[in-house]
Coordinates of C-alpha atoms in Angstrom, one line a residue:
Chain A
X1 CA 31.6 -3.7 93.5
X2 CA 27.7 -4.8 94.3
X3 CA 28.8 -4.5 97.9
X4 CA 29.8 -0.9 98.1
X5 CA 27.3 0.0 96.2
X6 CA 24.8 -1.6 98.7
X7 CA 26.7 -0.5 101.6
X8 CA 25.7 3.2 100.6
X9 CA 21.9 2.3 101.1
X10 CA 23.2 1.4 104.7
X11 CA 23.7 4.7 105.6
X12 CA 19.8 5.3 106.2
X13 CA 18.3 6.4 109.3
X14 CA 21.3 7.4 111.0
X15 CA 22.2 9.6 108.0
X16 CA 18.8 10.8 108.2
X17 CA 18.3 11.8 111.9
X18 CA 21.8 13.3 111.2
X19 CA 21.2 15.9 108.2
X20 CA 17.7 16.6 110.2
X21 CA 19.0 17.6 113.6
X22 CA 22.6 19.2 113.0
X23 CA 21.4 20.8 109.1
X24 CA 18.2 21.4 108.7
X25 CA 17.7 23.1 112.2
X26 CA 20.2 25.5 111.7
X27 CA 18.6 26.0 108.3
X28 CA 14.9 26.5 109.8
X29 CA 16.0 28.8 112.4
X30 CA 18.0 31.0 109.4
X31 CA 15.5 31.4 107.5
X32 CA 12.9 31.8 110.5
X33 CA 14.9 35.2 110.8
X34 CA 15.1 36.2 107.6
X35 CA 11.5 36.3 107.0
X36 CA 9.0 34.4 105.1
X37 CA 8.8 37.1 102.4
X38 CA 12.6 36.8 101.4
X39 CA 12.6 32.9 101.1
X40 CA 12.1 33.6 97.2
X41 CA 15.4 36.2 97.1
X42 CA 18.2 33.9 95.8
X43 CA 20.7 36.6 96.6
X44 CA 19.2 36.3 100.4
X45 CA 19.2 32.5 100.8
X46 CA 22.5 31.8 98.7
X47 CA 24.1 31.8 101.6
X48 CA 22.3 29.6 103.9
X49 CA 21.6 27.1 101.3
X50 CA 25.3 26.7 100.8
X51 CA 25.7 26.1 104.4
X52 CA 22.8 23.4 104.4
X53 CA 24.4 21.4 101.5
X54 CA 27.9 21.8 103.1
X55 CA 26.8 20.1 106.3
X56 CA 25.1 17.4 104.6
X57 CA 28.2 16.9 102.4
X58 CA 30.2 17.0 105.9
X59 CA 27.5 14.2 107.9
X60 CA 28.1 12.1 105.0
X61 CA 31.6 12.2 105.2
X62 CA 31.9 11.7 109.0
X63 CA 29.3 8.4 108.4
X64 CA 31.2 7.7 105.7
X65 CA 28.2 7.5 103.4
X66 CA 28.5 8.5 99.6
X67 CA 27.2 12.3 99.0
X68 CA 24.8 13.0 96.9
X69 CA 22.7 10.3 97.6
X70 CA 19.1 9.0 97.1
X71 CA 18.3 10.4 101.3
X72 CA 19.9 14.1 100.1
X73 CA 18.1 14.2 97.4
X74 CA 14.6 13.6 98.9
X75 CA 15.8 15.7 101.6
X76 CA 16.1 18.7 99.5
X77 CA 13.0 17.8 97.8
X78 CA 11.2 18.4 100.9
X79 CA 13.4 21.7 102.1
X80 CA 12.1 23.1 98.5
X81 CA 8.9 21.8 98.7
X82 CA 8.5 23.7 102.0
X83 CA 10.5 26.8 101.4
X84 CA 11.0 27.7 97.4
X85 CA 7.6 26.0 96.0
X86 CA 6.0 29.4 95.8
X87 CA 8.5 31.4 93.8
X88 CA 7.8 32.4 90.6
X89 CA 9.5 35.4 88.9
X90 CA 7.1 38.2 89.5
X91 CA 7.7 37.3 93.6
X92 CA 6.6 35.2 96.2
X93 CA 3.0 33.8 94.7
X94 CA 0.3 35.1 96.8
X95 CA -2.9 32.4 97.6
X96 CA -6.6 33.0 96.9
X97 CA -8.4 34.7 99.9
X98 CA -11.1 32.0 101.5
X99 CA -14.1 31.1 99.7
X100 CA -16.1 33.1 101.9
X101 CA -14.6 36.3 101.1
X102 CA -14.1 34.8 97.4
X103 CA -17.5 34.2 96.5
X104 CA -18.9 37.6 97.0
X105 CA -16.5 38.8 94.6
X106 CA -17.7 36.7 92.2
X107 CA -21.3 36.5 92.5
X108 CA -22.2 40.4 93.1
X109 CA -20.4 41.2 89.5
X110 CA -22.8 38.4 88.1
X111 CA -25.8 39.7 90.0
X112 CA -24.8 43.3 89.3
X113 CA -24.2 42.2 85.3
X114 CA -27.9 40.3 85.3
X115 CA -29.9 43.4 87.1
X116 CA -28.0 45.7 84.6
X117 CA -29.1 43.6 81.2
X118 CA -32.6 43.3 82.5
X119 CA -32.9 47.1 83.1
X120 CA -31.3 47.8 79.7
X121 CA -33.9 45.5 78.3
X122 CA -37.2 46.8 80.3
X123 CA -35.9 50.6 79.4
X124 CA -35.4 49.8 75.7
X125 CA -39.1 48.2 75.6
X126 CA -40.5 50.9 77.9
X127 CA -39.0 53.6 75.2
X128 CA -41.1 52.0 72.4
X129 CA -44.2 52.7 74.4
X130 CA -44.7 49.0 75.1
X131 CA -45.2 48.1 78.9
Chain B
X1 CA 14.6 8.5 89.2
X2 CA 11.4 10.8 88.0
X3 CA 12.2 13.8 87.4
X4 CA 10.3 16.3 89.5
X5 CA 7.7 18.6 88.6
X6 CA 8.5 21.6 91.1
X7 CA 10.1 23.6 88.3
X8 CA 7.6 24.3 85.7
X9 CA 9.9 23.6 83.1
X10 CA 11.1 20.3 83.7
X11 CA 9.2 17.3 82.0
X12 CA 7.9 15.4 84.9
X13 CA 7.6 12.2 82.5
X14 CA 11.2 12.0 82.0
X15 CA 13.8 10.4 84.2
X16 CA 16.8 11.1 85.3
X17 CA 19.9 8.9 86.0
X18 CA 22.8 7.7 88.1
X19 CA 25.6 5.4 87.0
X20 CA 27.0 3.1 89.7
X21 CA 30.6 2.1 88.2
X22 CA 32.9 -1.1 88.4
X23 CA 34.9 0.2 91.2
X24 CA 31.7 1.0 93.3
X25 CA 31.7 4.2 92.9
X26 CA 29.1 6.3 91.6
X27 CA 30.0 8.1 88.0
X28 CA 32.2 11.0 88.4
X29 CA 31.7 13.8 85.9
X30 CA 35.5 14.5 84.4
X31 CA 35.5 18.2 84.3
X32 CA 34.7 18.6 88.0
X33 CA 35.3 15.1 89.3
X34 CA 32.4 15.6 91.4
X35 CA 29.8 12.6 91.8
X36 CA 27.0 13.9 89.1
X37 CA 23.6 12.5 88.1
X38 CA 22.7 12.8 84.5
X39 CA 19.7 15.3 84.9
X40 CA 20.1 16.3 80.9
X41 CA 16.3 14.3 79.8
X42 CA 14.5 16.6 82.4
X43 CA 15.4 19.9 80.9
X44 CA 15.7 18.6 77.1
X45 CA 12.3 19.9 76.4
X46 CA 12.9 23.4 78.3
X47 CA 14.3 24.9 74.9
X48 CA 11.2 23.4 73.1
X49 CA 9.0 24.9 75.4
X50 CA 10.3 28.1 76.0
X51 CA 10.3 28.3 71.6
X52 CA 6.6 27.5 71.9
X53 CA 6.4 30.9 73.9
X54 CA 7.5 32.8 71.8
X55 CA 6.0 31.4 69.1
X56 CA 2.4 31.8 70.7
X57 CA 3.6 35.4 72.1
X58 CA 3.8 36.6 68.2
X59 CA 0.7 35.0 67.1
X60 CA -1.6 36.9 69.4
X61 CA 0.6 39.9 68.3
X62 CA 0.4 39.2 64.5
X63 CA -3.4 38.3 65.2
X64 CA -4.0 41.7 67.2
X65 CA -2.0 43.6 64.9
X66 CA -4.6 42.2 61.7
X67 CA -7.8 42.4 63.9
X68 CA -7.1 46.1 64.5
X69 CA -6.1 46.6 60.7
X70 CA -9.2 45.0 59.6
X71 CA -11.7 46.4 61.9
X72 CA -9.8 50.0 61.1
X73 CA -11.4 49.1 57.3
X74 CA -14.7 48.2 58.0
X75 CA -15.6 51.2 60.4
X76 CA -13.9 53.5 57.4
X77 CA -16.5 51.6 55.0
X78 CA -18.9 52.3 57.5
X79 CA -18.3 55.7 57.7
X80 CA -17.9 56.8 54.4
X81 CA -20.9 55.0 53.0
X82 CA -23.7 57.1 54.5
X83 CA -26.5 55.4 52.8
X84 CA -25.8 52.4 54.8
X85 CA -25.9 54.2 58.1
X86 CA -28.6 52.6 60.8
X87 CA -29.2 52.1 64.3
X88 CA -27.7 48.2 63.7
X89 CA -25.1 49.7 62.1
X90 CA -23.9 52.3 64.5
X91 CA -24.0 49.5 67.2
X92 CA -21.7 47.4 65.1
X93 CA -19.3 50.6 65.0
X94 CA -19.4 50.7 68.8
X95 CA -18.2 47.2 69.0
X96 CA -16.0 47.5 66.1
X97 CA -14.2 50.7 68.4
X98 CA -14.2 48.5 71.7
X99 CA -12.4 45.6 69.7
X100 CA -10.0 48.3 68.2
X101 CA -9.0 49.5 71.5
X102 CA -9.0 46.2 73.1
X103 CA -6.4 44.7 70.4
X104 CA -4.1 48.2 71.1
X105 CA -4.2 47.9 74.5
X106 CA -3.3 43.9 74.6
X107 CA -0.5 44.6 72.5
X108 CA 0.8 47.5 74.6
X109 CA 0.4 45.2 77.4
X110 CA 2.2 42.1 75.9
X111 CA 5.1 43.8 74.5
X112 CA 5.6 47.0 77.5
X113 CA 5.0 44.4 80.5
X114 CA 4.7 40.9 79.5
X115 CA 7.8 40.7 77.1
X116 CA 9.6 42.9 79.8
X117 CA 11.3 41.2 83.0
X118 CA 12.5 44.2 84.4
X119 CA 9.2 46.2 84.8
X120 CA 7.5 43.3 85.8
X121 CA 10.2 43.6 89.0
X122 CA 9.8 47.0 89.3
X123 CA 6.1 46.9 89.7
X124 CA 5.4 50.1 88.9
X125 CA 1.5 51.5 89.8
X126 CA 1.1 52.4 85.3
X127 CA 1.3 48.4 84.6
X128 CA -1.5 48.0 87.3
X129 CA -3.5 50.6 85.6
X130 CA -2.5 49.1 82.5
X131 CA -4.1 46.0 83.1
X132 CA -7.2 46.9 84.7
X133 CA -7.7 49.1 81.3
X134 CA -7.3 45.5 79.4
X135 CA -10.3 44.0 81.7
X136 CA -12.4 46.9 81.4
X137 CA -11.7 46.8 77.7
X138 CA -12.5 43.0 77.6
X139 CA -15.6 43.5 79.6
X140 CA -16.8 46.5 76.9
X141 CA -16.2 43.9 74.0
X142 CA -18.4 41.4 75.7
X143 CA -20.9 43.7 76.9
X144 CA -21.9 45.4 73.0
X145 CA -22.2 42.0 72.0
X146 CA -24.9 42.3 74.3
X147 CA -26.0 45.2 73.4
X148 CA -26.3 43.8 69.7
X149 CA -28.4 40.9 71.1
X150 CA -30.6 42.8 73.4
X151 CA -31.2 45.3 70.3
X152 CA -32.2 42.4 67.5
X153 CA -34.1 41.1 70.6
X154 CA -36.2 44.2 71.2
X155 CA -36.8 45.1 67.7
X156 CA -37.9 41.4 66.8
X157 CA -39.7 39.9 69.5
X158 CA -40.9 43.0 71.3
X159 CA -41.9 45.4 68.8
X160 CA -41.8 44.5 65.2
X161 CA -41.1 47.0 62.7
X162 CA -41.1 49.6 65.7
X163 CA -39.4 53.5 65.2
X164 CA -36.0 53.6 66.2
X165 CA -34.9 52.9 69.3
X166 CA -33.1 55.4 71.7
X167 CA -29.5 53.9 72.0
X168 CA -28.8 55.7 75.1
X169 CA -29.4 52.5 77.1
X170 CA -27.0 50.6 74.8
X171 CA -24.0 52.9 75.5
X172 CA -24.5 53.0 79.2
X173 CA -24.7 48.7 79.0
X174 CA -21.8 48.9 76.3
X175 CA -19.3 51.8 77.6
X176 CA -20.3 52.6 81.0
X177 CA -21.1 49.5 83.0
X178 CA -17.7 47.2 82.3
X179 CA -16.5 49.8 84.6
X180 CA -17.8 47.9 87.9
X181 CA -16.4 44.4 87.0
X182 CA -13.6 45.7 86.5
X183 CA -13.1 48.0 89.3
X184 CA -14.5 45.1 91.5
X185 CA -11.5 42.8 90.1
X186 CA -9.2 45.5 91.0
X187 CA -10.0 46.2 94.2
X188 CA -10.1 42.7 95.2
X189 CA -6.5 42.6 93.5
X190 CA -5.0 45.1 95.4
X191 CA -6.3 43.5 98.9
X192 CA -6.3 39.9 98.3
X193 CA -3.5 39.4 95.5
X194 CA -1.3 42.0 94.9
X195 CA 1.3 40.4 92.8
X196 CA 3.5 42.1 90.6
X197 CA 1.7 43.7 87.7
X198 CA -1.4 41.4 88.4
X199 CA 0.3 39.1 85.9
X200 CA -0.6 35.9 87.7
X201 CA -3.8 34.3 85.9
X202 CA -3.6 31.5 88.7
X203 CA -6.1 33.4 91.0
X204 CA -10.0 32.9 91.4
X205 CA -10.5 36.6 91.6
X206 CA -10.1 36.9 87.8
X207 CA -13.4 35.5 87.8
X208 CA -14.9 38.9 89.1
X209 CA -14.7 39.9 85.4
X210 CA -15.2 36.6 83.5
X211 CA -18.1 35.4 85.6
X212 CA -20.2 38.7 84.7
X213 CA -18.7 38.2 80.9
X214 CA -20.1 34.2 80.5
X215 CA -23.2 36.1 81.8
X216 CA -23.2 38.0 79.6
X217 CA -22.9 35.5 76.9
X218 CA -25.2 33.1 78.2
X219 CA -27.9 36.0 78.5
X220 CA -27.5 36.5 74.8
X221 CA -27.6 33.1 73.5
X222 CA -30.5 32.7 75.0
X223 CA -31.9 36.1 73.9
X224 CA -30.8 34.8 70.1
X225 CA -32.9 31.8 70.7
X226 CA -35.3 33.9 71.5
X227 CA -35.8 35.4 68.8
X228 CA -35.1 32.2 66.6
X229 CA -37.9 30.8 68.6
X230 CA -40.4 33.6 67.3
X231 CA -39.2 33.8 64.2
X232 CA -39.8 30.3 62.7
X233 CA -43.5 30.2 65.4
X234 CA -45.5 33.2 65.3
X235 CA -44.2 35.4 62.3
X236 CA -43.6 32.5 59.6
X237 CA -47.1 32.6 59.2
X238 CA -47.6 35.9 59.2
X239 CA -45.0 37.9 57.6
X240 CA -43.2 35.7 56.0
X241 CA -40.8 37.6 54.1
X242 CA -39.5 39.6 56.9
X243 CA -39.0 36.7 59.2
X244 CA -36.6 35.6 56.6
X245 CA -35.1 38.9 56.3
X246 CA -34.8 38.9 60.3
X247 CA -33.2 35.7 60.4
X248 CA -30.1 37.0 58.2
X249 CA -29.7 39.1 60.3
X250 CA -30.1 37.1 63.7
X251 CA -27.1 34.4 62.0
X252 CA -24.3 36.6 61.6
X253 CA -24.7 37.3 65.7
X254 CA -25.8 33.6 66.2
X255 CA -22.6 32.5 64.9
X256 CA -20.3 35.3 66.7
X257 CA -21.5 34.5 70.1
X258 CA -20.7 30.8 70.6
X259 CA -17.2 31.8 68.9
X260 CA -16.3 34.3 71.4
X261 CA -17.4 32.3 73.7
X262 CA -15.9 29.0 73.7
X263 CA -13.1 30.0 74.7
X264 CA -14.3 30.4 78.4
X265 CA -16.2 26.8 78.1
X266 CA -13.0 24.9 77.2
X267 CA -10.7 27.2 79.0
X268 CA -10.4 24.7 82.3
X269 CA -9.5 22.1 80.1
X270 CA -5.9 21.5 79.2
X271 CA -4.8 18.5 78.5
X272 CA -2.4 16.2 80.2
X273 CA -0.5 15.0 77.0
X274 CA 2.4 17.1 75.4
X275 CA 1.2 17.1 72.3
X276 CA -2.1 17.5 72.9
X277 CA -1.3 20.2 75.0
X278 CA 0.8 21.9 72.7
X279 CA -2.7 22.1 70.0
X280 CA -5.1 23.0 72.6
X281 CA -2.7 26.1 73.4
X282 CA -2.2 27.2 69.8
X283 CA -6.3 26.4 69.2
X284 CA -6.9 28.8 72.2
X285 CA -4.4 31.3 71.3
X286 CA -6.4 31.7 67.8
X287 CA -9.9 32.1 69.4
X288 CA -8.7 34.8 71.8
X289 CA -6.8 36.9 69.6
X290 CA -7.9 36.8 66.1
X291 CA -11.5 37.7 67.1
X292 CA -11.3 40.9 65.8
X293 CA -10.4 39.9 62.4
X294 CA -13.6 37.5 62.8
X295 CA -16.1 39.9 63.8
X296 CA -14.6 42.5 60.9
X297 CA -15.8 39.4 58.5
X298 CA -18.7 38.7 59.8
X299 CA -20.5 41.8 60.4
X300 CA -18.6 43.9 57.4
X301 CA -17.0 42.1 54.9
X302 CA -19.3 39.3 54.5
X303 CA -22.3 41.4 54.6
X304 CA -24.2 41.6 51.3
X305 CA -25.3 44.7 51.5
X306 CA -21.3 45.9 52.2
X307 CA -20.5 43.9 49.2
X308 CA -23.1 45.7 47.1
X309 CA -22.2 49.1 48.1
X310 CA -18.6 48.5 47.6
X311 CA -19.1 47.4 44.1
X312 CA -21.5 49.8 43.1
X313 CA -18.7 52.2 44.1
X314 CA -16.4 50.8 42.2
X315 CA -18.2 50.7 39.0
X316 CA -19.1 54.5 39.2
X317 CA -15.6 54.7 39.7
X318 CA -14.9 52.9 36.6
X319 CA -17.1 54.6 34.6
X320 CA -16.2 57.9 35.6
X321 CA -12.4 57.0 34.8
X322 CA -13.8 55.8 31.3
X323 CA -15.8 59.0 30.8
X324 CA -12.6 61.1 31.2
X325 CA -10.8 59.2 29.0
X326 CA -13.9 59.2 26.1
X327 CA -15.7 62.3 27.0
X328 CA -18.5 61.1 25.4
X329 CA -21.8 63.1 26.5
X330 CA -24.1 59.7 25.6
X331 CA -21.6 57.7 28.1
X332 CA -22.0 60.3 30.9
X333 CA -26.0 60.8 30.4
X334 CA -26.1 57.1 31.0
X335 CA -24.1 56.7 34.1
X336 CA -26.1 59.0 35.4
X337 CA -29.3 57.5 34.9
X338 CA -27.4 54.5 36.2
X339 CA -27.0 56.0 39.8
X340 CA -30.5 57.7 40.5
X341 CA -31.3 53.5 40.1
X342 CA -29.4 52.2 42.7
X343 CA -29.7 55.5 44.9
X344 CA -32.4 54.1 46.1
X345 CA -34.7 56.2 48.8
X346 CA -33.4 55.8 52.6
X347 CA -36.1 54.3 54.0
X348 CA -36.1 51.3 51.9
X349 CA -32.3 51.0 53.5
X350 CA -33.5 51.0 56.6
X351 CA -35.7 47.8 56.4
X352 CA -32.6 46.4 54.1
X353 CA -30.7 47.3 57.2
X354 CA -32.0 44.3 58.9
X355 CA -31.5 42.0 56.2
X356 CA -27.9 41.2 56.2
X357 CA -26.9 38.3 54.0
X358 CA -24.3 36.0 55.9
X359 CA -22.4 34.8 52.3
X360 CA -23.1 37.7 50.2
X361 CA -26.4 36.6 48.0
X362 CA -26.9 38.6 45.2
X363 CA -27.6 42.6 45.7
X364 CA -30.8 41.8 43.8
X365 CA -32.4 39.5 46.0
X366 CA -32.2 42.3 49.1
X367 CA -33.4 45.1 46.8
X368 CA -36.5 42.6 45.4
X369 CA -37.6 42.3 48.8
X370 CA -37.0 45.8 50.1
X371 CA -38.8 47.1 46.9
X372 CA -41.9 44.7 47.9
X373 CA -41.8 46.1 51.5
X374 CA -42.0 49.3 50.0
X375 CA -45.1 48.6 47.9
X376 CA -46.2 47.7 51.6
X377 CA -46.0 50.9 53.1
X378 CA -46.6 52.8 50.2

């Protein structure tokens, strides 16, 4: 029993260069077409997906490897990693612009808020007749 | 196996598992006779958590709902008791109308598009709108804090016992200029991060309206210190009993601003523990949404001079009830001569104005002094 078990962790790299080349290409090039802003539409990528796990279901059976397995599993880790990590329910989740662009954002408000207070306060002294 | 952490849900402390069996085989789940990995510790917590949010989404309504109720009262006592009417006062009913409409437009906001998938998908331009309203209506909150600040500031360090101040300044700092944070916010929205709604709090750009607020803050704590600074130097000597009447009135605002304001300071820290992370979300959730209810306290309810109106109010009230029911002309000569007592003359209010009593000392004590500052100026 020990032995099959440990005959299933034999099915490494070849499993590996197997899923990569025959699945996940396929995959890439799908979802290449279908556009980067419909990765997060599960009615979109259903389909695909399906095919991806079939054919690593199918390259396991023809090594004669156990499916699911510890190699799938990181596998798919990484395909959502790179595809699905930035879906959220209100859409596709947008990144911050660079810090160049950034930064003026947030500083002119705070310079903007500062020159407003001291104004407030030199206009409220000014109106008591004090310089 | 850990279970991973890409789904937010998911505890990534727990594990999940696989059962080799005696024949080799890994465990086969009976209903589908499909190999299958017991996932069930990763999403045990997912119930708990998603309880916690709802939990947390009715607190900040419940403490919205009582902020607005409260505040309603204290600008009706405001109101209706003209004899307490002053410049500090009518600044305190500005603020007390920002954090009105600040509480209604949060809870239009959390239950119209935060409790509500479908509009969130929809995305339509009103939830947009809706939200920059809520960050202009944040920034006017922070901003007559300010204004409070900057007044006690003016009338205490840089003219003392000056005439009255013109407030036009105040309402242009207080109403008008929260306008350009927030505009700046949503214009960088729109270009940079135009996400459904705007709902996503993971963005830097939010800091286009919470930088300018911190300043805000941080420019009056300092101009409270300020005046603390002066108070207890150059006028203890001097004028003694005002400075003490000045600093009443500068520790009701002492005491608001670091309490609106720690929120912001201890915002970036969450902690990394469940539990821990469970009270710091609960603590944070109170100090954002019951500040209303605070402020009403503070400036209003807890304010001696309130408390002494309210009850001499009530005890002309009383007596006139007991006069209809005795009709007795002695009874009604002296409630008369009663209230020409206490009405006291408005300009002794408007030196008792400044001397707001944090925990409600006697009425006595604030018309003592305001009867010696009287002799003063008489």
């Amino acid at each position: 029993m020990l032995s099959q078990c440990v005959s299933a962790l034999g099915c490494g790299s070849h499993y590996e260069f197997g899923i990569e080349d025959l699945c996940l290409a396929k995959f890439r090039l799908d979802m290449h077409e279908l556009g980067e802003r419909h990765w997060c539409s599960w009615e979109d990528t259903v389909e695909l997906y399906g095919r991806l796990t079939n054919c690593t279901n199918l390259v396991a059976f023809k090594l004669g490897c156990f499916w699911p397995n510890k190699l799938v599993d990181d596998f798919f880790i990484r395909v959502h990693k790179h595809y699905f990590q930035d879906c959220s329910l209100s859409g596709r989740l947008l990144k911050d612009p660079p810090n160049r662009i950034l930064g003026p954002f947030i500083v002119v408000p705070i310079l903007v808020t500062l020159l407003m207070t001291g104004l407030v306060v030199w206009r409220s002294k000014r109106s008591e007749g004090i310089v | 196996m850990d279970c991973t952490s890409f789904f937010f849900a998911l505890s990534p402390t727990a594990r999940s598992a696989k059962y080799c069996g005696e024949d080799g085989q890994w465990f086969r789940h009976p209903d589908t006779n499909r190999t299958w990995s017991n996932y069930t510790l990763c999403n045990e917590n997912t119930k708990a958590k998603l309880k916690s949010a709802y939990i947390l989404f009715y607190m900040a309504i419940v403490g919205h709902a009582l902020s607005i109720a409260s505040l309603l009262i204290s600008l009706a006592i405001f109101f209706y008791f003209r004899s307490l009417s002053c410049q500090r006062i009518t600044l305190h009913k500005n603020l007390f109308c920002s954090f009105v409409l600040n509480s209604a437009l949060t809870i239009i906001y959390l239950v119209a598009v935060v409790n509500n998938p479908p509009v969130v998908a929809r995305n339509p331009v009103g939830c947009k709108v809706l939200h920059f309203l809520h960050m202009y209506m944040l920034g006017c909150n922070y901003f007559w804090m300010l204004c409070e600040g900057i007044y006690l500031h003016t009338l205490i360090v840089v003219a003392v016992f000056a005439e009255e101040q013109h407030l036009h300044w105040y309402y242009l700092l207080g109403w008008g200029f929260p306008l350009v944070p927030a505009s700046i916010h949503a214009v960088a929205r729109k270009k940079y991060f135009d996400d459904n709604c705007w709902m996503s709090v993971e963005t830097h750009l939010l800091y286009a309206v919470h930088g300018p607020i911190m300043a805000a803050l941080l420019v009056n704590l300092f101009f409270l210190l300020n005046i603390i600074r002066v108070l207890v130097t150059k006028l203890r000597d001097t004028h003694r009993a005002e400075s003490n009447m000045y600093m009443k009135a500068v520790r009701a605002t002492l005491i608001l601003v670091p309490l609106l304001g720690i929120q912001f300071v201890i915002c970036p820290w969450r902690p990394e523990n469940r539990l821990a992370g469970e009270v710091y979300e609960y603590i944070m959730h109170i100090l954002m949404h019951y500040q209303g209810l605070l402020v009403a306290t503070i400036f209003c309810f807890f304010n001696g001079e309130v408390q002494a109106t309210l009850k001499r109010q009530w005890m002309q009230y009383k007596t006139q009830l007991g006069q209809r029911r005795k009709d007795h002309c002695s009874m009604r000569s002296a409630s008369y001569t009663a209230t020409s007592i206490t009405e006291e003359p408005a300009f002794m209010y408007h030196h008792d104005c400044n001397s707001e009593h944090l925990n409600g000392r006697r009425a006595e004590d604030s018309e003592l002094v305001a009867l010696k500052l009287g002799d003063m100026y008489a």
